Coordinates of C-alpha atoms in Angstrom, one line a residue:
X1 CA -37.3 25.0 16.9
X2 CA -38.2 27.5 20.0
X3 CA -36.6 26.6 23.0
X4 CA -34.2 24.4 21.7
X5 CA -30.5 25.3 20.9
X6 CA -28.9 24.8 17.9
X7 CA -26.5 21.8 19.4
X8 CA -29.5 20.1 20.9
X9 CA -31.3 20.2 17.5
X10 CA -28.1 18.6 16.0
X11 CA -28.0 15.6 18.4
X12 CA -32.0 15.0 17.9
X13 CA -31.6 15.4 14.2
X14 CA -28.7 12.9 14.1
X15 CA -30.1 10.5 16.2
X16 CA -33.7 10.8 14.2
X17 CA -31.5 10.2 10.8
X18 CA -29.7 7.2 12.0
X19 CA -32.9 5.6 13.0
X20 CA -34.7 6.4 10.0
X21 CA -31.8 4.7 8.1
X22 CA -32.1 1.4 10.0
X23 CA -35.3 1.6 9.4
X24 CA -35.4 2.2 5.8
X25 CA -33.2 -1.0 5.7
X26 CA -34.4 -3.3 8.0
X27 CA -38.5 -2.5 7.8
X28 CA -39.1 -1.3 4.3
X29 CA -36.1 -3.5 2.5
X30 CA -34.5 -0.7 0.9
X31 CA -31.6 -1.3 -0.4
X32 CA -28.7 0.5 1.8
X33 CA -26.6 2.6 -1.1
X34 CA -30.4 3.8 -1.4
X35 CA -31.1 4.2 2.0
X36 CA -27.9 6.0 2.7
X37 CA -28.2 8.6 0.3
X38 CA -31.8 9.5 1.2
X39 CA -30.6 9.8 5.0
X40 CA -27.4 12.0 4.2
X41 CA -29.9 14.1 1.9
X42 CA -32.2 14.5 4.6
X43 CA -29.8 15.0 7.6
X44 CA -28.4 17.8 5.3
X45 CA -31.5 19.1 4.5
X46 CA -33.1 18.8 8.3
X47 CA -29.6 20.3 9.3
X48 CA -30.1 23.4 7.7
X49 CA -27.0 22.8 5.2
X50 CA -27.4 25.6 2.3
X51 CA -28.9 23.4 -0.6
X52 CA -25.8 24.1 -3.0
X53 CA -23.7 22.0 -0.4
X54 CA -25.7 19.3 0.2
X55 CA -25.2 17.0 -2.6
X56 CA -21.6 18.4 -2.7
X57 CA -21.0 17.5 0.9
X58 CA -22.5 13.7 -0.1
X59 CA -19.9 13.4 -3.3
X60 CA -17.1 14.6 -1.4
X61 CA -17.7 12.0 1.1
X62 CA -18.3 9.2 -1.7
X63 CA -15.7 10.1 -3.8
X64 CA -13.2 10.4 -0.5
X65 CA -13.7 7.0 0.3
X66 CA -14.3 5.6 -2.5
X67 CA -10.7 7.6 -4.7
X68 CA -8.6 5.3 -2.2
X69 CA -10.4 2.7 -0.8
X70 CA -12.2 1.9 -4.6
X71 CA -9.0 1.1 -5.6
X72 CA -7.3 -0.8 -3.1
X73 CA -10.3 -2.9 -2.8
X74 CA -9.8 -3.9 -6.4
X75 CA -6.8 -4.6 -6.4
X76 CA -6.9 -6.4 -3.0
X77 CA -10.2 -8.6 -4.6
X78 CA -7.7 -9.3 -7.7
X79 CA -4.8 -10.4 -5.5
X80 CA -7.4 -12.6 -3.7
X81 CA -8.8 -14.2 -5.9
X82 CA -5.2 -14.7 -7.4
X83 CA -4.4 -16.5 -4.2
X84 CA -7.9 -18.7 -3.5
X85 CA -7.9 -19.6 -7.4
X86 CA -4.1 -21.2 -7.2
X87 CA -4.8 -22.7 -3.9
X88 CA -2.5 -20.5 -1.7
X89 CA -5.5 -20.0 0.0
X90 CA -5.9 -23.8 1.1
X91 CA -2.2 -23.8 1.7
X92 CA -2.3 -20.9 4.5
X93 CA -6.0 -22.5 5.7
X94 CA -4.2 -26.2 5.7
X95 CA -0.8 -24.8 7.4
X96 CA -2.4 -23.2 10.5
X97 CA -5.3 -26.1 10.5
X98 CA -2.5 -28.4 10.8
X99 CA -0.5 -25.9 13.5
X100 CA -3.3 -25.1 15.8
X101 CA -5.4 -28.1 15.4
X102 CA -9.1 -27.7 14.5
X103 CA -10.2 -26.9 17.9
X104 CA -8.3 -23.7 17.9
X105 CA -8.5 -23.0 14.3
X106 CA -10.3 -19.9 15.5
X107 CA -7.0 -18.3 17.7
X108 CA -5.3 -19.1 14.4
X109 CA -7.4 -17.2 11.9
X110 CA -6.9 -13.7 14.6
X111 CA -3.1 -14.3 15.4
X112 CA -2.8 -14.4 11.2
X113 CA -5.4 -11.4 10.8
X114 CA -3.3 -9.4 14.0
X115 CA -0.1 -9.9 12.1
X116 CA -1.3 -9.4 8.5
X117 CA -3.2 -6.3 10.0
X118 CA -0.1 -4.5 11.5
X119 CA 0.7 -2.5 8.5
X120 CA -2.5 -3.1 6.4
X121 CA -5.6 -1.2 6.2
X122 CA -8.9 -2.8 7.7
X123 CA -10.0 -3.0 4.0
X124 CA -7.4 -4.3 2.5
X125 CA -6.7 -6.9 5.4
X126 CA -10.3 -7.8 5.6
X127 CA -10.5 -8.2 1.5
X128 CA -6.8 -10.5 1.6
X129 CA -7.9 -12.3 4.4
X130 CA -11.8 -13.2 3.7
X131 CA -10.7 -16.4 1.5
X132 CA -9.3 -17.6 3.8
X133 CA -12.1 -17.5 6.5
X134 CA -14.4 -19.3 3.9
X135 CA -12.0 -21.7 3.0
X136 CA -11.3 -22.3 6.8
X137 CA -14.6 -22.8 7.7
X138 CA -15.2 -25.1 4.9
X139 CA -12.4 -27.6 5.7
X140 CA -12.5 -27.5 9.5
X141 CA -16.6 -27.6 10.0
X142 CA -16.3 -24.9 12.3
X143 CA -19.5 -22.2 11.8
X144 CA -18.2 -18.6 9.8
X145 CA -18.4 -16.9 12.9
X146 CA -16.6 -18.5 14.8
X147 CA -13.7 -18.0 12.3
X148 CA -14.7 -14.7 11.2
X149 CA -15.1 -13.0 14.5
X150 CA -11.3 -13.5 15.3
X151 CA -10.2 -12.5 12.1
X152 CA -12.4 -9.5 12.4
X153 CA -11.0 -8.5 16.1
X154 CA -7.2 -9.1 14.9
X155 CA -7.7 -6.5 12.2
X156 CA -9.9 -3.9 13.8
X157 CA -7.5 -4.2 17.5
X158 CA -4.5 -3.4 15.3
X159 CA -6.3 -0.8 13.2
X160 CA -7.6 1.6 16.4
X161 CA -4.1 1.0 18.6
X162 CA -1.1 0.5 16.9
X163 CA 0.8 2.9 14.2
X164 CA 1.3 2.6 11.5
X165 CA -2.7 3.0 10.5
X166 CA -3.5 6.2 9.7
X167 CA -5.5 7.0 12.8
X168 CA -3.1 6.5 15.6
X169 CA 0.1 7.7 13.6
X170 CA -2.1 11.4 13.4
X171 CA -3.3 11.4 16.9
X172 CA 0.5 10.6 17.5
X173 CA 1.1 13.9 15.4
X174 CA -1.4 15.9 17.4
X175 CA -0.6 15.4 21.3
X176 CA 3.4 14.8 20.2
X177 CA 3.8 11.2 21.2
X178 CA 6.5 8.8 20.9
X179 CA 6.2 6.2 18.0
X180 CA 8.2 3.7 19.3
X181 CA 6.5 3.8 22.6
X182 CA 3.2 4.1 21.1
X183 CA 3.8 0.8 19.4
X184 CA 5.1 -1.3 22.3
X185 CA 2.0 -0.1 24.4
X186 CA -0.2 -0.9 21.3
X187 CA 0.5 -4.2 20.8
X188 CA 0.7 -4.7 25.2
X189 CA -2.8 -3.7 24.7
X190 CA -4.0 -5.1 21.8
X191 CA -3.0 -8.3 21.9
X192 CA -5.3 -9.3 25.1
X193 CA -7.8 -7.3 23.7
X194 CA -8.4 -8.8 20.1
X195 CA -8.3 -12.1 22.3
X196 CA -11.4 -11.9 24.1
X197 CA -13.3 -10.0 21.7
X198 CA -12.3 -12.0 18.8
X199 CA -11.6 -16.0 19.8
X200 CA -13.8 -15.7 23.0
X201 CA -16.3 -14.0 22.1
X202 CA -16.7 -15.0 18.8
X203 CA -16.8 -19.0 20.1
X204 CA -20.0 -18.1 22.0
X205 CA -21.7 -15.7 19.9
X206 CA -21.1 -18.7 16.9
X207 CA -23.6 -21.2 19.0
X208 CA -26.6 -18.5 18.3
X209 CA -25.6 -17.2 14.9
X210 CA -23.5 -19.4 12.8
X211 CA -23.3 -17.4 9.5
X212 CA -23.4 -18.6 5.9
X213 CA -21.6 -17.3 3.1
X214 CA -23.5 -16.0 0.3
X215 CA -23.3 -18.8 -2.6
X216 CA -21.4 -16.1 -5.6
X217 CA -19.2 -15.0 -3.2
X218 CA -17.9 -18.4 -2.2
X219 CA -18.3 -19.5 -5.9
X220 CA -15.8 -16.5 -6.1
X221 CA -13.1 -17.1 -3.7
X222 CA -13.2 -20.7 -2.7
X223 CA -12.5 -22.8 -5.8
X224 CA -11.1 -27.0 -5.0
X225 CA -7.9 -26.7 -6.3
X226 CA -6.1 -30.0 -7.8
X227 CA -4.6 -32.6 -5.7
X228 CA -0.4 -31.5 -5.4
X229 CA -0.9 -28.3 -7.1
X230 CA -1.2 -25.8 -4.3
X231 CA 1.8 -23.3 -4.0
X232 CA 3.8 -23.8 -1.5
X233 CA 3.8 -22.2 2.1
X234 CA 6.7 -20.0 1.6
X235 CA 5.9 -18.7 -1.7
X236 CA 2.3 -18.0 -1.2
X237 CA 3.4 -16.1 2.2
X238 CA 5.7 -14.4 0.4
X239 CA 3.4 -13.0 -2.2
X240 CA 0.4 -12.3 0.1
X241 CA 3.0 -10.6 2.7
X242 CA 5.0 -8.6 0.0
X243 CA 2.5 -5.3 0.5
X244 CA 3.2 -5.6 4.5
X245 CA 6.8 -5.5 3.8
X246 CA 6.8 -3.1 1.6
X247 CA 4.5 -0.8 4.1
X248 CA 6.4 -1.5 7.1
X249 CA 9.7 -0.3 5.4
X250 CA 8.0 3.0 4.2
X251 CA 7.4 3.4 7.9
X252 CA 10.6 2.8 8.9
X253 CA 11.9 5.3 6.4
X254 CA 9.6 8.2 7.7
X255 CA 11.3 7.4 11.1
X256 CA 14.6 7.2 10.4
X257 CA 15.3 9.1 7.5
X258 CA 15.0 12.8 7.3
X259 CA 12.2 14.4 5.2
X260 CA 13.0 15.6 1.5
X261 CA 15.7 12.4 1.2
X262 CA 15.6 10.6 -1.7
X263 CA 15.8 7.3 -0.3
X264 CA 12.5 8.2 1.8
X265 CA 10.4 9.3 -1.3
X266 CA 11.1 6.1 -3.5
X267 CA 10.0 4.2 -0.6
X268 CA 7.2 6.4 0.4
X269 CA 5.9 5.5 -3.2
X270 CA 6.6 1.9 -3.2
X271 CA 5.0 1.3 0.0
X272 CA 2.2 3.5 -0.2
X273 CA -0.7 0.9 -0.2
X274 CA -2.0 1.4 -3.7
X275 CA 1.9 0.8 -4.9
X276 CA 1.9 -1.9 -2.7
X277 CA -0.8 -3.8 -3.7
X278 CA 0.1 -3.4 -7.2
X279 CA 3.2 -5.0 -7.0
X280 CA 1.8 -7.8 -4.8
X281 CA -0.8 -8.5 -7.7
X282 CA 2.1 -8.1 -10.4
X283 CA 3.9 -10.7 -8.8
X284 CA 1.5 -13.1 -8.0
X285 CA 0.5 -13.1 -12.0
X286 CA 3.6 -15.2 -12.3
X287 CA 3.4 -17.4 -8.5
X288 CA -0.4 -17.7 -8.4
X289 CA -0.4 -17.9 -12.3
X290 CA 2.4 -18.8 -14.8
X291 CA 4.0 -20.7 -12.1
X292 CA 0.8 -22.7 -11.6
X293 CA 1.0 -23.7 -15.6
X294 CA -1.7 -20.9 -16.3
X295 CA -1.7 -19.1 -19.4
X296 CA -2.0 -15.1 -19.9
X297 CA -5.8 -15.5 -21.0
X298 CA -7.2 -17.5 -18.7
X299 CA -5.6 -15.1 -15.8
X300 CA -6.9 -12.2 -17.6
X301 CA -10.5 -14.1 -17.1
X302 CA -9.7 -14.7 -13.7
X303 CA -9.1 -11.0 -12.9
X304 CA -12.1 -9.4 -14.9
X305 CA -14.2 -12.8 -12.7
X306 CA -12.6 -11.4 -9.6
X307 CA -14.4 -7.6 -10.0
X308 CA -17.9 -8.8 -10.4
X309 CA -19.3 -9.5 -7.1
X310 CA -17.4 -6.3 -5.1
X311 CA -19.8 -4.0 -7.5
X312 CA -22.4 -3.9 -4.7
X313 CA -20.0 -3.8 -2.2
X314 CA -18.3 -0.6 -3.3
X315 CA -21.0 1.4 -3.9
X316 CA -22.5 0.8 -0.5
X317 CA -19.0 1.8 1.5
X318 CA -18.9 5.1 -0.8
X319 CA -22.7 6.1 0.2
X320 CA -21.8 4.9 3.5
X321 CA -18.6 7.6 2.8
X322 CA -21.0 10.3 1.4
X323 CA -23.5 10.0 4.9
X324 CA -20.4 10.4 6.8
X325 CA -19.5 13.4 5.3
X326 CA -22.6 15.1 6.0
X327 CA -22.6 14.1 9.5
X328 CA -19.1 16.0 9.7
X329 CA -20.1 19.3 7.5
X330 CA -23.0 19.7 9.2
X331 CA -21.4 20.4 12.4
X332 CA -22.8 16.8 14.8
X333 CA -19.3 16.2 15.1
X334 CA -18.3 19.3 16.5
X335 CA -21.1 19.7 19.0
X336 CA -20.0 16.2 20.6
X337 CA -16.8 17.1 21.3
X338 CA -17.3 20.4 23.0
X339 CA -20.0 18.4 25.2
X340 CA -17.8 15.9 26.3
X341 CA -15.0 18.7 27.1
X342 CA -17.4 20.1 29.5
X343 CA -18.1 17.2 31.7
X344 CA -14.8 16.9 33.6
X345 CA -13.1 14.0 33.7
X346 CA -9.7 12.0 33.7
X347 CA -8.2 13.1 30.6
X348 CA -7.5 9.3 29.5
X349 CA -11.5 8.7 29.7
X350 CA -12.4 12.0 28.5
X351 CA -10.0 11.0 24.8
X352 CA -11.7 7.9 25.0
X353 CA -14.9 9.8 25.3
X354 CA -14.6 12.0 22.8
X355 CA -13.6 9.5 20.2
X356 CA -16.6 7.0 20.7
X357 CA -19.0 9.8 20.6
X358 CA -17.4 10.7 17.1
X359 CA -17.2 7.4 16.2
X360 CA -20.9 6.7 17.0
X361 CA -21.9 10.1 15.4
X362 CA -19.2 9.7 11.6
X363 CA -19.0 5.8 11.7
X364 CA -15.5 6.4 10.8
X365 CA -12.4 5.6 13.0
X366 CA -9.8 7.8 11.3
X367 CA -11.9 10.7 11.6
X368 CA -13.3 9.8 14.9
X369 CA -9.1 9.8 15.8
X370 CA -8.0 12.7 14.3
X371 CA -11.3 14.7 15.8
X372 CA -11.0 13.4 18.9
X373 CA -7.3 14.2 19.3
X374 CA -7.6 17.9 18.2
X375 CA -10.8 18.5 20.3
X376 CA -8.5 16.9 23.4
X377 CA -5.6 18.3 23.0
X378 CA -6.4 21.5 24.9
X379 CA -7.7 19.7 27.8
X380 CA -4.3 18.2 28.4
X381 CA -2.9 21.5 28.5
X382 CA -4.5 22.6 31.9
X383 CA -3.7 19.3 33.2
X384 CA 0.0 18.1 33.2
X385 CA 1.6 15.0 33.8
X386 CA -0.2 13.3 31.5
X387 CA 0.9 10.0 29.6
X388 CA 0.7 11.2 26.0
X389 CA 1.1 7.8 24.3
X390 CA -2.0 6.3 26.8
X391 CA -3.5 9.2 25.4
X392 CA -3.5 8.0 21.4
X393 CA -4.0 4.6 22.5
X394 CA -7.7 5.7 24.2
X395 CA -8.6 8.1 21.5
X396 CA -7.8 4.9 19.3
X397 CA -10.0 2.2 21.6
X398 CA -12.8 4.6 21.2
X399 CA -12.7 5.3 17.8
X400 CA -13.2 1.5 17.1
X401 CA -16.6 1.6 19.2
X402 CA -20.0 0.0 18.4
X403 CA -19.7 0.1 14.6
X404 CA -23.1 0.7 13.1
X405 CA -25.1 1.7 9.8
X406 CA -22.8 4.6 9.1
X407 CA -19.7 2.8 9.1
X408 CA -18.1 1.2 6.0
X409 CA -17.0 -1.9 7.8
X410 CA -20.4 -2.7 8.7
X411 CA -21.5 -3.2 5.1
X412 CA -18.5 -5.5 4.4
X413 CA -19.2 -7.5 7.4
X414 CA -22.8 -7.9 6.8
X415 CA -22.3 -8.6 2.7
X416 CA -19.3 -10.8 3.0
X417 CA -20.8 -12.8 6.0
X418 CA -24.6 -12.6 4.1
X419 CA -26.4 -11.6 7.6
X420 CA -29.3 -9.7 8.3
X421 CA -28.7 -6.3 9.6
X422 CA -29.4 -7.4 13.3
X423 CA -27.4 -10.7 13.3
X424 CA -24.7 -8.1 12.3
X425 CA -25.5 -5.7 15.1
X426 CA -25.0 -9.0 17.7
X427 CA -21.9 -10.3 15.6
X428 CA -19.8 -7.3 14.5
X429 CA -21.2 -4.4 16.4
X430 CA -20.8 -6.1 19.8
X431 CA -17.0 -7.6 18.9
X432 CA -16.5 -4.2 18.1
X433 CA -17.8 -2.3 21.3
X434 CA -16.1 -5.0 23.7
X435 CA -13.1 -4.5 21.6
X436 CA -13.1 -0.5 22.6
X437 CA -14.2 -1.0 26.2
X438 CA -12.1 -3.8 27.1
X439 CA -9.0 -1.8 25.5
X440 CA -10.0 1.3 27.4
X441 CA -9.4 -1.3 30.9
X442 CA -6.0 -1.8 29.6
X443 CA -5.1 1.0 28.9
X444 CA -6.3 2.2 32.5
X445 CA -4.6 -0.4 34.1
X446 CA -1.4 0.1 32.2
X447 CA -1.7 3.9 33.3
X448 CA -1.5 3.1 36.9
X449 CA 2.2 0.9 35.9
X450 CA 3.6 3.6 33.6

């Protein structure tokens, strides 16, 4: 186009695909693993990407997604279902019910979800968790959003600000942070945070749009168990906690122990989460299954039930990966950052900045972290003095920022919670943006204390 420059172009053409996509979904009722491969093949296309890399660019993206998260959410939907079939479900639902009472079932549901979530991937602590929601919101007569929002805010506050998630332990890597100090701030920030965005929030935005969960999906993870046959508290706790534990000590090996020791590889391996997971699911076979009186074939039928309705699912967040991928290869990404570098500001802002942009752009938060960290890092150069860990916590508030059709988690949220694409955009999307802007206040303030 004459008189434009290539960036410019970039930004219009981005912002003309994302609309187009919403509106392929929302007006025309396309479904979205449709609609999102038609939008990454025209972005591409509209882009100027050579043709040979187009469709390359979209299976990389799937198939990145899709090669880890695929199989954790498998496993994760077997382990759940594991847990909501035997009733260790009920027995975490009816424990906290009982703790908090059922007019603050809701702080409940995000203090489990923020310490579930420490270790845990957004995924796999939204996929353990969900059952619970359901079954929450069943017993207690409170709406699904009003239970889910929390839960939602717990796991997304510890997945943008505290290590070990994969975003802030690489922006740690790339401006040469503390981890220990990282951590402490994390949680002093995201503890407040996930509290008004999630239990707050969610209380008020529940009075407009209450939710309902789709009827296969409960029929899938909420089951009446038998009167004095749930687990007990300590097992089921045990069994759904096991992956955490084993991730958190793989952490605390890569901290302590040196690289290359023995000790650190076994324990890399058993706590990676795919490892972890596994073992989780091995051993709830026998506490969620033989101990419950259930024999080998009907647990097999209970795992091959389990897979069914997260078909849908899956392909939508590996489209939703592919689109992503051709936001990044075709350079938006890029041009966003360099922008943002230009315009001058307090460096704690400008990594905020930087990440939302990203965020907004790639609908992904790891990448929007590791990005925004490496386009930042040479801004802190020319200006000293300043607080590096403050600086992976922003870079981490942005990335979580206004979550939208691009972005993984929005498909989960919207399936799982059976909205329409706009009650999502007032439910999730908002949680998410006060999340990010209400973390980027803390962190301000705590940069005037430290």
């Amino acid at each position: 186009m004459p008189g434009m420059s290539h960036e410019t172009y970039l930004l219009l053409d981005a912002v003309v695909t994302i609309i187009g996509l919403i509106l392929l979904i929302t007006r025309l009722k396309l479904h979205p693993f449709v609609a999102l491969i038609i939008a990454a093949g025209f972005l591409g296309l509209s882009a100027g990407m050579p043709v040979a890399t187009i469709v390359s660019s979209f299976q990389e993206g799937f198939g990145g997604v899709l090669g880890f998260v695929g199989v954790v959410l498998a496993l994760g939907t077997m382990l759940g279902k594991m847990m909501a079939d035997s009733g260790g479900a009920d027995q975490i639902a009816e424990t906290l019910i009982r703790a908090f009472g059922k007019q603050r079932v809701h702080w409940a549901m995000m203090l489990a979800a923020f310490l579930v979530g420490i270790p845990l991937f957004f995924e796999i602590g939204f996929i353990l968790l969900i059952p619970l929601v359901f079954i929450v919101a069943r017993r207690s007569g409170v709406a699904l959003v009003k239970v889910g929002i929390p839960l939602l805010a717990g796991l997304s506050a510890v997945h943008g600000l505290v290590p070990p998630h994969p975003g802030p332990l690489m922006a740690i890597g790339v401006f040469g942070a503390d981890i220990g100090t990282t951590i402490f701030y994390g949680l002093l920030v995201a503890l407040p945070t996930a509290a008004i965005a999630g239990p707050l929030y969610g209380s008020w935005i529940a009075k407009r749009i209450p939710g309902h969960a789709s009827e296969d999906l409960l029929a899938h993870v909420v089951r009446e168990p038998e009167a004095g046959s749930l687990p007990g508290f300590g097992i089921t706790l045990l069994t759904v906690l096991l992956p955490v534990a084993l991730m958190l000590l793989k952490t605390g090996a890569d901290v302590v122990l040196p690289d290359g020791h023995a000790v650190r590889a076994w324990l890399d391996l058993i706590g990676h989460p795919i490892t972890a997971l596994l073992l989780a699911l091995l051993l709830s076979l026998y506490t969620f299954g033989h101990a419950r009186g259930r024999d080998a074939r009907q647990i097999l039928g209970l795992l091959e039930k389990s897979l069914a309705p997260t078909a849908a699912i899956v392909m939508v967040i590996g489209a939703g990966g592919g689109f992503k991928q051709m936001l990044v290869n075709s350079g938006v990404g890029d041009v966003i950052g360099h922008l943002a570098v230009q315009a001058r500001i307090s460096p704690i802002v400008l990594a905020w900045l930087v990440a939302a942009l990203i965020r907004i752009a790639t609908g992904s938060a790891t990448v929007a972290t590791i990005t925004g960290a490496g386009i930042v890092v040479p801004v802190i150069e020319r200006v000293p003095g300043v607080n590096r860990e403050l600086l992976v916590l922003a870079t981490g508030a942005g990335s979580v920022i206004l979550s939208h059709v691009n972005d993984a988690g929005f498909w989960m949220v919207k399936q799982y919670f059976n909205m329409s694409v706009t009650e999502t955009f007032k439910t999730w999307t908002v949680m998410e943006t006060l999340l990010s802007v209400i973390g980027l206040g803390f962190i301000l303030l705590l940069s005037l204390v430290v």
